Amino acid sequence: MAKSLVLAEKPSVGREIARVLGCKRGGEGYLEGDRYVVTWALGHLVTLADPDVYEKKWEKWDMEYLPMLPQNMKLVVIGQTGRQFKVVQGLMKRSDISELVIATDAGREGELVARWIMIKAGWKKPTKRLWISSQTDRAIKEGFAKLRPASEYDNLFRSAQARSEADWIVGLNVTRALTCRHNAQLSAGRVQTPTLALIVDREKEIRNFVPKDYYGVRLKAGGFSATYRDKNNNPRSFDKAVMEKIAAACQNGECVLTQVRKMRRQTPPPAAYDLTELQRDANKKYAYSAKETLNLMQSLYEQHKLLTYPRTDSRYISDDVVATLPERIKAVMVDSYKPLAQEIMRNRPLKTKYLVNNAKVTDHHAIIPTEESPDLWRLSGPEKNIYDLVVRRFLAVLMPPYEYEEVELNLSCAGHNFTAKGKRVLNQGWKAAYDRNFSFDEEEDDSQNLPDVKQGQRMKVSSVQVTSGKTPPPPRYTEATLLTAMEHPQSQVQDKELRKILEETSGLGTPATRADIIEKLFSAFYIERRGKELVPTSKGMQLVELAPKDLRSAALTAKWEDRLARIAKGTERDFKFIEEMRSYATKLVNDVKLSEAKYTHDNQTRKACPECGKFLLLVKGKRGEMLVCPDRECGYRKSVTQTTNARCPNCFKKMELRGEGDNQMFACICGYREKLSAFKERRATAGAGKRDVQKYLQNQQKEEPKNNPMADALAKWLEQNK
């Protein structure tokens, strides 16, 4: 009997699909049933070949051999996952396999994962496409009942491949040119470099900023405060003498209420989450990085099946999803969500303009709960936090607008105008879905409780005060605000047409890639974190100056995304785009060759690299300080101080591990010090066994770079105590 081969993107997804399809017989790297054989990739199994595969001379990083422009791009099997590729290829060659079902992530990159495997494995038989937005049993069954011809997604694949080849041609050539020209590990790309430029430009603004003193006047009368405003409604002045004169004129005087305005206002609920908006809120509320939030979403989507597809740029759902809303609401009738969900079900209809908009749904709709009811106790703390954000936003968007009465009083005192604002809540509406600890960007609430007063009423001034302050510099980016800037980078671009393209596309990167872009800026030591703030390093600031001008602006991404979108729609040919990228890469390499700019290692130490003898650089990684060799081919790095997960017994903050060998010591910013040997003894006394330490060690290894002394010390301890 002929069978269908199903190709998923990850083992976890593949196993879930296999379970739903009744594939129970296990083999190496696949599961089989009567009608289907389900296998999986491990992300990408196939990738574009390295330069030396085309030309032996390209193995050497030398300016003489640039640009590298292969005539035909080649695919190679990734070495680390080659075993699974052979499994997939073997299944494709089985005589009883009559068709393939692509079940990788339903998006541009998911299409690329599958198509490259098919090409490399030599697949020639019929192919269909599974396109679903959640991993529930119901979604999988319905998706297999409505499989589409894979040919409908050929242009999407061509777009994905064109993006990948263009990034290879431009990114590798410019990276090698910069590295060879300046003898430093430098890299550049069409998304990474303009993102870094955002951070660098903001840092320059801050450094060049000169604060100014400003002044205002505030008076109290009738039990409330009012603020002076000039004829342009501006409450500030840079002239202190003018403000002091106004204050003196009002002192011990009388004011008249010239106008009382009461306005009924409402604020509509916010749209449902897309990935970028969710990453922003998770960073603001829980300080999660964009990468952490994406990983948590993947777990809630794939493992727990509680939320829909995460890598979406849409904040609305389409009409066909509306019929499932009652089930989704019933699924979240647990814990503190139950009263809200019940109220929503009582007060139908559920279809509202704040949630349903076919025109604003792209490949996938907004992130919303699935029809699966959660066992909240199964979720980790961070998973529960992300789930809470999504559920509350989902419920909020189905609730009525927030309604309030805004009261504004205008007063006149000694011929000068003052205003006071107050607010009275009429209906909490969607804000009832949130607690008081959650802040909203749109809120700038300087209102107060105002007494019941009438126009023309006179009041005695009880006090007058000259207020002062300094104009603040623009704030440094956090991950939350950087994600916003990446999503809307129009301010970088002068051309109106390009600005429009950026507004219509996803901006810098996509919701699926922005987290990795930010992580790369950290790992390349272009930026570092100070608290929540992102600060460029000297290396990052220099790179923005050294990189070709085109690569610094979001305009390049706007042009690329516009053309890739046209390729996906079939209105432009991919080969034409790639040919232009070859010419463009040649131009960029020549720009670097002719540049007279210099790069300086201002973080160079006097410690020699034990591998190659070059002086090491002291850099700040995400988890502490490291010594890194500047030679790209050497790659030596060693931890100096490591921020660990070990907590200080005094203040409970995370401690650093310093030193080497027997002298390794934990240090806390509160002044606490403890030798590693004493730490191990204390943990053992407190009841931490080998299993606890093993778990701790595994977590550290996930987060730490190579040469981690903490991990090495604990690994040695575990070995001795087996």
XYZ file of C-alpha atoms in Angstrom, residues 1-718:
718
model
C 0.000 0.000 0.000
C 1.328 3.408 -1.015
C 2.101 5.800 1.815
C 2.582 9.531 2.255
C 5.819 10.851 3.765
C 5.267 13.799 6.121
C 8.250 16.136 6.696
C 8.078 18.271 9.873
C 10.620 20.902 10.911
C 11.407 19.554 14.400
C 11.217 16.186 16.179
C 8.690 17.481 18.743
C 6.297 18.650 16.015
C 6.859 15.480 14.005
C 5.988 13.256 16.962
C 2.771 15.190 17.626
C 1.695 14.924 13.989
C 2.555 11.212 14.064
C 0.417 10.702 17.159
C -2.576 12.430 15.559
C -2.128 10.406 12.347
C -1.796 7.132 14.255
C 1.847 6.479 13.357
C 3.060 4.334 16.258
C 5.837 2.138 14.851
C 9.165 3.754 15.595
C 12.283 3.823 13.470
C 15.467 5.874 13.656
C 14.376 9.451 12.962
C 10.800 8.630 11.938
C 7.442 7.134 12.995
C 5.271 4.970 10.743
C 1.611 4.029 10.449
C -0.654 2.374 7.891
C -1.053 5.474 5.685
C 1.698 7.861 6.752
C 5.386 7.923 7.577
C 6.332 10.989 9.611
C 9.922 12.243 9.728
C 11.513 15.544 10.616
C 14.370 17.936 10.113
C 16.344 19.477 12.968
C 15.793 22.980 11.698
C 17.916 23.283 8.557
C 19.513 19.994 7.423
C 20.800 21.595 4.222
C 22.426 24.983 3.727
C 24.359 27.026 1.172
C 27.918 25.807 0.720
C 30.879 27.618 2.256
C 33.121 29.590 -0.131
C 35.905 26.952 -0.242
C 33.469 24.422 -1.767
C 33.460 26.566 -4.936
C 37.115 27.613 -5.027
C 39.947 26.212 -2.900
C 41.556 29.662 -2.730
C 38.421 31.066 -1.047
C 39.269 29.035 2.019
C 41.792 31.753 2.823
C 40.520 35.109 4.065
C 42.387 37.404 1.680
C 41.283 40.708 0.140
C 42.931 39.626 -3.121
C 40.253 36.948 -3.646
C 37.241 39.221 -3.139
C 34.506 39.436 -4.211
C 33.467 35.772 -4.158
C 30.720 35.331 -6.771
C 29.825 31.683 -7.506
C 27.970 31.216 -10.775
C 25.565 28.669 -9.316
C 24.939 28.433 -5.588
C 25.452 24.927 -4.173
C 23.691 23.149 -1.338
C 25.485 20.997 1.224
C 24.300 18.800 4.059
C 25.073 20.300 7.473
C 27.644 18.036 9.147
C 26.115 18.021 12.643
C 22.727 16.886 11.325
C 23.931 14.713 8.445
C 22.671 11.529 10.080
C 19.067 12.756 10.118
C 19.375 13.928 6.517
C 20.333 10.369 5.493
C 17.247 9.103 7.335
C 14.988 11.548 5.447
C 16.693 10.819 2.127
C 16.347 7.081 2.685
C 12.625 7.428 3.358
C 12.176 9.539 0.218
C 13.726 6.737 -1.849
C 11.443 4.032 -0.469
C 9.338 2.468 -3.219
C 6.142 2.536 -1.138
C 6.336 6.309 -0.602
C 4.141 7.892 -3.277
C 3.918 11.523 -2.148
C 5.441 14.035 0.271
C 3.534 16.345 2.624
C 5.544 19.430 3.618
C 4.679 20.062 7.285
C 7.467 22.472 8.183
C 6.602 25.860 9.726
C 4.054 27.639 7.567
C 6.188 30.592 6.485
C 9.015 31.701 4.215
C 11.843 30.039 6.160
C 9.836 26.867 6.817
C 9.335 26.525 3.072
C 13.071 26.902 2.531
C 13.890 24.176 5.094
C 11.733 21.626 3.251
C 12.547 22.577 -0.339
C 16.318 22.458 0.165
C 16.039 18.980 1.726
C 13.900 17.855 -1.226
C 16.383 19.242 -3.758
C 19.432 17.733 -2.061
C 17.715 14.364 -1.563
C 16.556 14.275 -5.194
C 12.792 14.171 -4.520
C 10.759 14.056 -7.780
C 7.360 12.649 -6.763
C 4.115 14.611 -6.056
C 4.163 17.039 -3.142
C 1.446 18.644 -0.997
C 1.553 21.369 1.663
C 0.171 21.404 5.218
C -0.557 25.013 6.255
C -1.787 25.407 9.862
C -1.523 28.051 12.594
C -1.657 25.870 15.715
C -0.488 22.424 16.777
C -3.709 21.155 18.377
C -5.097 17.772 17.332
C -8.043 19.494 15.695
C -5.865 21.883 13.669
C -3.654 19.018 12.452
C -6.663 16.874 11.421
C -8.342 19.773 9.633
C -5.057 20.690 7.936
C -4.561 17.159 6.564
C -8.155 17.187 5.330
C -7.369 20.353 3.342
C -3.855 19.739 2.011
C -2.869 22.124 -0.791
C -0.680 21.517 -3.855
C 2.913 22.444 -3.011
C 3.118 24.294 -6.337
C 0.989 27.063 -4.776
C 4.040 27.896 -2.626
C 6.741 27.745 -5.321
C 7.066 31.523 -5.419
C 7.308 31.667 -1.631
C 10.251 29.255 -1.869
C 11.879 31.323 -4.624
C 11.577 34.398 -2.395
C 13.114 32.559 0.565
C 15.975 31.203 -1.536
C 16.649 34.607 -3.096
C 16.845 36.138 0.392
C 19.286 33.471 1.552
C 21.523 33.700 -1.545
C 21.561 37.503 -1.419
C 22.559 37.448 2.259
C 25.394 35.020 1.381
C 26.636 37.096 -1.564
C 26.474 40.470 0.196
C 27.046 39.450 3.826
C 30.014 37.111 3.366
C 31.814 39.408 0.938
C 31.446 42.535 3.066
C 32.302 40.646 6.273
C 35.491 39.240 4.742
C 36.402 42.613 3.239
C 36.053 44.411 6.581
C 37.902 41.666 8.485
C 40.806 41.548 6.013
C 41.029 45.310 5.587
C 41.139 46.084 9.322
C 42.650 42.860 10.738
C 39.751 42.476 13.194
C 36.760 40.194 13.577
C 34.146 42.418 11.924
C 30.884 41.460 10.264
C 28.137 43.344 8.452
C 24.759 42.583 6.966
C 21.675 44.294 5.580
C 19.697 43.881 8.848
C 22.385 43.585 11.508
C 24.251 46.763 10.529
C 21.290 49.206 10.371
C 20.047 47.761 13.665
C 23.441 48.451 15.216
C 23.362 51.916 13.603
C 20.130 52.677 15.499
C 21.882 51.992 18.818
C 25.062 53.848 17.829
C 23.198 56.914 16.544
C 21.213 57.089 19.778
C 24.433 56.854 21.813
C 25.930 59.734 19.821
C 22.815 61.828 20.491
C 23.164 61.136 24.204
C 26.893 61.956 24.294
C 26.398 65.182 22.355
C 23.343 66.215 24.322
C 23.612 69.423 26.362
C 20.859 69.649 29.018
C 18.999 72.910 29.537
C 17.353 74.144 32.719
C 13.644 74.840 32.353
C 11.103 76.336 34.721
C 7.363 76.392 35.339
C 4.814 77.672 37.874
C 2.358 75.578 39.876
C -0.265 77.033 42.181
C -2.711 75.485 44.631
C -6.248 76.793 45.070
C -9.539 75.222 46.100
C -7.848 71.969 47.140
C -6.238 71.160 43.775
C -3.129 72.093 41.761
C -2.967 73.983 38.464
C -0.065 74.490 36.060
C 0.838 77.707 34.242
C 0.607 77.599 30.438
C 1.636 80.297 27.971
C -0.299 81.399 24.867
C 0.990 78.332 22.977
C -0.153 76.020 25.793
C 3.480 75.345 26.739
C 4.044 74.782 30.494
C 7.809 75.335 30.328
C 10.113 78.298 29.926
C 13.895 78.523 29.811
C 13.723 82.006 31.374
C 13.693 81.653 35.158
C 13.128 85.365 35.753
C 9.872 85.313 33.761
C 8.535 82.386 35.811
C 9.560 84.039 39.091
C 7.732 87.214 38.017
C 4.536 85.243 37.272
C 4.781 83.408 40.604
C 5.236 86.679 42.494
C 2.197 88.201 40.760
C 0.011 85.270 41.834
C 1.284 84.983 45.387
C -1.544 85.462 47.940
C -3.852 86.439 45.099
C -7.153 85.202 43.805
C -7.917 83.118 40.734
C -11.091 82.884 38.645
C -12.391 79.696 37.057
C -12.791 80.792 33.425
C -13.840 77.477 31.903
C -15.022 74.018 33.001
C -14.890 71.368 30.299
C -16.215 67.841 30.766
C -15.616 65.399 27.938
C -16.667 61.769 27.758
C -13.871 59.768 26.180
C -13.133 56.139 25.445
C -10.037 54.108 24.661
C -10.546 51.050 22.440
C -8.918 47.759 23.444
C -5.423 47.095 22.088
C -5.073 44.701 19.149
C -4.096 41.093 19.820
C -0.417 40.207 19.960
C 1.958 39.636 17.109
C 5.396 38.341 18.070
C 7.144 41.729 18.208
C 4.485 43.307 20.433
C 4.605 40.294 22.743
C 8.407 40.502 22.947
C 8.121 44.199 23.824
C 5.674 43.640 26.678
C 7.598 40.629 27.996
C 10.759 42.726 28.109
C 9.000 45.632 29.859
C 7.190 43.516 32.435
C 9.546 40.571 33.003
C 12.868 41.765 31.465
C 12.878 38.743 29.125
C 15.073 39.121 26.062
C 13.448 38.833 22.648
C 15.116 35.432 22.221
C 13.810 34.169 25.574
C 10.258 35.208 24.707
C 10.428 33.478 21.322
C 11.723 30.267 22.928
C 8.937 30.342 25.532
C 6.357 30.916 22.802
C 7.733 27.964 20.816
C 7.299 25.767 23.884
C 3.726 26.958 24.472
C 2.974 26.393 20.774
C 4.695 23.050 20.142
C 4.916 21.285 23.485
C 1.886 22.543 25.430
C -0.275 23.415 22.357
C -1.836 26.314 24.263
C -1.004 29.180 21.907
C -1.071 29.615 18.133
C 1.875 30.042 15.744
C 4.333 32.538 17.274
C 6.289 33.898 14.296
C 3.513 36.128 13.026
C 3.440 39.816 12.116
C -0.368 40.089 12.232
C -2.422 41.446 15.150
C -5.814 40.392 13.824
C -7.699 37.204 12.943
C -9.652 36.414 9.773
C -13.359 35.606 9.471
C -12.768 31.856 9.299
C -11.309 31.857 12.840
C -14.318 33.636 14.391
C -16.333 30.413 14.658
C -13.637 28.946 16.946
C -13.698 31.857 19.433
C -16.292 30.322 21.819
C -14.147 27.194 22.221
C -11.021 29.265 22.784
C -12.787 31.359 25.433
C -14.123 28.239 27.180
C -10.591 26.790 27.151
C -9.275 29.707 29.230
C -12.076 29.568 31.815
C -9.558 28.652 34.488
C -7.963 30.385 37.438
C -8.280 34.196 37.452
C -9.325 34.275 33.783
C -12.652 32.525 34.466
C -14.801 35.546 35.530
C -13.562 37.595 32.557
C -14.143 34.755 30.087
C -17.634 34.083 31.449
C -18.554 37.769 31.184
C -17.374 37.861 27.560
C -19.446 34.778 26.705
C -22.533 36.395 28.250
C -22.057 39.681 26.404
C -21.746 38.521 22.785
C -21.213 39.174 19.831
C -17.567 38.123 19.727
C -16.752 39.449 16.260
C -15.421 42.982 16.678
C -13.453 45.362 14.483
C -10.700 45.364 17.113
C -9.970 41.655 16.514
C -11.280 40.637 13.069
C -9.768 42.146 9.932
C -9.128 39.940 6.886
C -7.093 42.644 5.140
C -4.546 42.759 7.960
C -3.901 39.013 8.235
C -0.803 37.777 6.388
C 0.446 34.159 6.416
C -0.733 33.707 10.020
C -3.230 35.440 12.276
C -2.470 37.035 15.648
C -1.189 35.019 18.614
C -4.243 33.795 20.521
C -5.042 30.809 22.780
C -5.925 27.471 21.161
C -8.963 25.360 22.055
C -6.810 23.370 24.503
C -7.602 23.982 28.180
C -4.369 24.531 30.155
C -2.993 22.638 33.129
C -1.267 25.714 34.524
C 0.711 23.659 37.026
C 2.543 22.022 34.117
C 3.954 25.356 32.961
C 7.224 26.791 34.200
C 7.121 30.261 35.771
C 8.303 32.041 32.592
C 5.939 29.987 30.407
C 3.069 30.921 32.692
C 4.033 34.603 32.426
C 3.959 34.564 28.621
C 0.715 32.580 28.586
C -0.789 35.130 30.994
C 0.165 38.024 28.717
C -1.418 36.390 25.660
C -4.622 35.271 27.415
C -5.220 38.655 29.045
C -4.645 40.446 25.733
C -6.998 37.992 23.980
C -9.720 38.616 26.582
C -9.087 42.370 26.601
C -9.586 42.719 22.843
C -13.013 41.065 23.198
C -14.121 43.472 25.950
C -15.754 46.936 25.648
C -13.724 50.157 25.355
C -12.390 51.825 28.498
C -14.651 54.834 29.199
C -13.934 57.872 31.342
C -14.938 61.469 31.839
C -12.111 63.939 31.425
C -12.449 67.225 33.300
C -10.303 70.223 32.425
C -10.369 73.485 34.405
C -8.984 76.745 33.057
C -8.112 79.419 35.628
C -6.939 82.998 35.388
C -4.692 84.517 38.063
C -3.154 87.986 37.749
C -3.755 87.819 34.000
C -2.008 84.464 33.569
C -3.561 81.166 32.451
C -3.427 77.952 34.477
C -4.942 74.515 33.817
C -5.861 71.509 35.950
C -6.938 68.089 34.706
C -8.967 65.354 36.330
C -10.435 62.021 35.315
C -13.423 59.986 36.433
C -13.659 56.348 35.300
C -17.092 55.448 33.937
C -16.410 51.909 32.723
C -13.189 49.940 33.201
C -13.974 48.000 30.018
C -10.983 46.062 28.689
C -8.671 47.388 31.424
C -10.459 45.043 33.836
C -8.407 42.281 32.210
C -5.229 43.708 33.755
C -4.006 44.366 37.259
C -2.741 47.730 38.449
C 0.900 46.728 37.981
C 0.584 46.633 34.212
C 1.274 49.961 32.520
C 0.152 51.004 29.059
C 2.252 53.073 26.671
C -0.573 55.455 25.892
C -1.040 56.499 29.499
C 0.428 59.816 30.553
C -1.849 60.369 33.491
C -1.197 63.648 35.296
C -4.843 63.905 36.387
C -6.090 64.399 39.933
C -9.369 64.282 41.812
C -11.072 67.615 41.229
C -13.849 69.139 43.383
C -17.251 70.004 41.985
C -16.774 73.612 40.775
C -18.562 76.047 38.484
C -17.437 78.508 35.846
C -16.888 82.009 37.239
C -16.104 80.715 40.721
C -13.365 82.614 42.590
C -10.769 80.872 44.742
C -8.024 82.031 47.058
C -4.493 81.000 46.028
C -3.047 78.987 48.917
C 0.503 78.575 47.528
C 2.601 79.249 44.439
C 5.788 77.425 43.491
C 8.367 77.869 40.745
C 9.177 74.374 39.473
C 12.387 73.453 37.678
C 13.973 70.612 35.781
C 16.495 69.742 33.095
C 15.723 68.655 29.562
C 16.549 64.915 29.442
C 18.673 63.286 26.745
C 16.931 60.738 24.522
C 16.764 57.395 26.369
C 19.005 54.500 25.434
C 17.302 51.588 23.763
C 16.074 48.616 25.746
C 15.204 45.415 23.920
C 11.557 46.499 24.063
C 12.166 49.899 22.459
C 14.731 48.487 20.003
C 12.140 45.999 18.754
C 9.788 48.938 18.168
C 12.509 50.830 16.280
C 13.301 47.749 14.179
C 9.632 47.331 13.341
C 9.263 51.022 12.408
C 12.670 52.291 11.164
C 11.162 54.869 8.804
C 12.947 57.726 10.568
C 16.246 56.441 9.130
C 15.013 56.786 5.561
C 14.546 60.099 3.736
C 12.969 58.743 0.538
C 9.146 58.879 0.822
C 8.655 55.813 -1.370
C 11.067 53.738 0.708
C 9.435 54.949 3.926
C 6.120 53.748 2.564
C 7.619 50.328 1.750
C 8.994 50.041 5.287
C 5.553 50.871 6.678
C 3.964 48.157 4.535
C 6.607 45.495 5.205
C 7.988 44.247 8.511
C 10.771 46.852 8.871
C 14.230 45.623 9.890
C 14.118 41.833 9.937
C 10.943 39.885 10.574
C 9.188 38.922 13.822
C 10.905 35.542 13.489
C 14.458 36.902 13.043
C 14.709 40.032 15.219
C 15.556 38.125 18.391
C 18.494 36.374 16.663
C 19.722 39.669 15.204
C 19.899 41.226 18.682
C 21.641 38.105 20.039
C 24.254 38.345 17.250
C 25.014 41.930 18.230
C 25.765 40.675 21.743
C 27.823 37.653 20.652
C 29.907 39.779 18.275
C 30.538 42.232 21.167
C 29.009 45.154 19.268
C 26.670 45.980 22.156
C 26.488 45.274 25.880
C 23.742 45.493 28.456
C 23.750 47.914 31.387
C 20.691 47.044 33.400
C 17.974 47.079 30.765
C 19.796 49.563 28.542
C 21.656 48.538 25.363
C 24.962 50.347 24.935
C 27.267 50.092 21.891
C 30.856 49.065 22.507
C 33.795 50.828 20.900
C 33.888 47.964 18.394
C 30.230 48.499 17.523
C 30.618 52.260 17.123
C 33.655 51.833 14.895
C 31.966 49.194 12.750
C 29.093 51.539 11.888
C 31.654 54.060 10.626
C 33.646 51.427 8.716
C 30.719 49.647 7.042
C 29.653 50.840 3.564
C 27.102 53.628 3.817
C 24.363 51.619 2.077
C 24.493 48.929 4.741
C 23.939 51.391 7.595
C 20.476 52.467 6.504
C 17.167 50.650 6.661
C 16.639 51.714 3.043
C 18.480 48.614 1.809
C 16.184 46.292 3.731
C 13.168 48.226 2.436
C 14.297 47.686 -1.150
C 15.065 44.003 -0.566
C 11.807 43.232 1.226
C 9.788 44.981 -1.461
C 11.423 42.914 -4.174
C 11.270 39.664 -2.187
C 7.556 40.272 -1.662
C 7.152 40.701 -5.424
C 9.041 37.450 -6.024
C 6.699 35.711 -3.550
C 3.720 37.088 -5.517
C 5.211 36.022 -8.849
C 5.529 39.552 -10.252
C 9.362 39.541 -10.299
C 11.909 36.892 -11.257
C 14.362 35.758 -8.585
C 17.369 35.370 -10.919
C 17.203 39.063 -11.855
C 17.355 40.041 -8.187
C 20.349 37.754 -7.541
C 22.276 39.133 -10.533
C 21.847 42.634 -9.157
C 23.095 41.428 -5.765
C 26.316 40.199 -7.409
C 26.973 43.652 -8.848
C 26.051 45.249 -5.546
C 28.457 43.000 -3.575
C 31.271 43.944 -5.973
C 30.588 47.638 -5.364
C 30.557 47.218 -1.570
C 33.836 45.278 -1.539
C 35.486 48.003 -3.640
C 34.164 50.637 -1.214
C 35.861 48.819 1.687
C 39.111 48.349 -0.281
C 39.324 52.065 -1.107
C 38.344 53.244 2.378
C 41.015 55.090 4.373
C 39.253 54.546 7.703
C 41.188 52.863 10.531
C 40.070 50.421 13.206
C 41.560 50.555 16.724
C 41.463 47.802 19.335
C 41.053 50.105 22.343
C 40.203 47.152 24.605
C 43.494 45.364 23.974
C 45.265 43.900 27.019
C 48.929 42.995 27.484
C 48.069 39.319 27.948
C 49.170 37.120 25.065
C 46.891 34.484 23.550
C 48.209 31.021 24.546
C 47.262 29.676 21.102
C 48.667 32.264 18.678
C 50.520 34.863 20.777
C 48.428 37.909 19.797
C 47.378 40.288 22.567
C 43.937 39.376 23.919
C 40.951 41.734 23.988
C 38.868 42.277 27.147
C 35.189 42.208 26.199
C 31.877 42.168 28.047
C 29.596 39.318 27.070
C 25.991 38.841 28.129
C 27.148 36.772 31.110
C 30.349 38.515 32.177
C 33.824 39.569 31.044
C 35.979 37.519 28.681
C 39.410 37.594 27.126
C 39.056 37.039 23.379
C 41.687 36.567 20.692
C 41.365 39.160 17.889
C 42.447 36.580 15.303
C 39.337 35.143 13.624
C 41.057 31.859 12.758
C 42.329 31.343 16.310
C 39.018 31.881 18.100
C 40.456 31.509 21.644
C 38.304 32.913 24.454
C 38.427 32.628 28.212
C 36.076 33.793 30.962
C 37.447 36.357 33.421
C 34.330 36.988 35.476
C 31.156 35.001 34.980
C 27.702 36.016 36.174
C 26.300 32.728 37.454
C 22.912 31.530 38.614
C 24.267 31.142 42.158
C 22.529 33.547 44.542
C 24.223 35.597 47.251
C 23.094 34.395 50.724
C 22.972 38.033 51.907
C 21.122 39.966 49.186
C 20.028 37.088 46.877
C 21.440 38.737 43.755
C 23.340 36.656 41.170
C 27.046 36.353 41.990
C 30.093 36.502 39.733
C 32.705 33.748 39.641
C 36.274 35.076 39.485
C 39.755 33.603 39.383
C 41.095 30.210 38.295
C 41.786 26.788 39.785
C 41.784 26.579 43.581
C 41.492 30.366 43.814
C 38.067 30.567 42.167
C 35.793 32.761 44.227
C 32.202 33.985 44.121
C 31.773 37.747 44.495
C 28.613 39.812 44.919
C 28.101 43.545 44.397
C 26.983 43.813 48.035
C 30.536 42.877 49.112
C 29.965 39.185 49.928
C 32.858 36.836 49.000
C 32.973 33.041 49.068
C 35.443 30.473 47.717
C 34.089 27.936 45.247
C 35.044 25.124 47.637
C 33.008 26.743 50.427
C 30.093 27.259 48.032
C 30.028 23.553 47.141
C 30.193 22.598 50.811
C 27.365 25.004 51.658
C 25.140 23.646 48.870
C 25.791 20.076 49.992
C 24.973 20.998 53.612
C 21.779 22.700 52.455
C 20.684 19.444 50.853
C 21.746 20.004 47.248
C 22.794 16.621 45.901
C 24.583 15.621 42.737
C 21.343 15.756 40.772
C 20.747 19.383 41.818
C 24.267 20.384 40.886
C 23.990 18.462 37.591
C 20.815 20.379 36.737
C 22.486 23.653 37.716
C 25.484 22.775 35.557
C 23.307 21.964 32.525
C 21.540 25.316 32.818
C 24.864 27.106 33.019
C 26.215 25.272 29.972
C 23.212 26.384 27.939
C 23.903 30.009 28.769
C 27.680 30.274 29.074
C 30.412 30.545 26.417
C 33.334 28.163 26.149
C 36.050 28.025 28.829
C 33.499 28.570 31.596
C 35.358 28.060 34.898
C 32.132 27.600 36.840
C 31.003 24.799 34.553
C 34.491 23.231 34.558
C 34.721 23.302 38.363
C 31.291 21.755 38.855
C 31.929 19.137 36.182
C 35.131 18.157 37.985
C 33.260 17.986 41.309
C 30.593 15.740 39.776
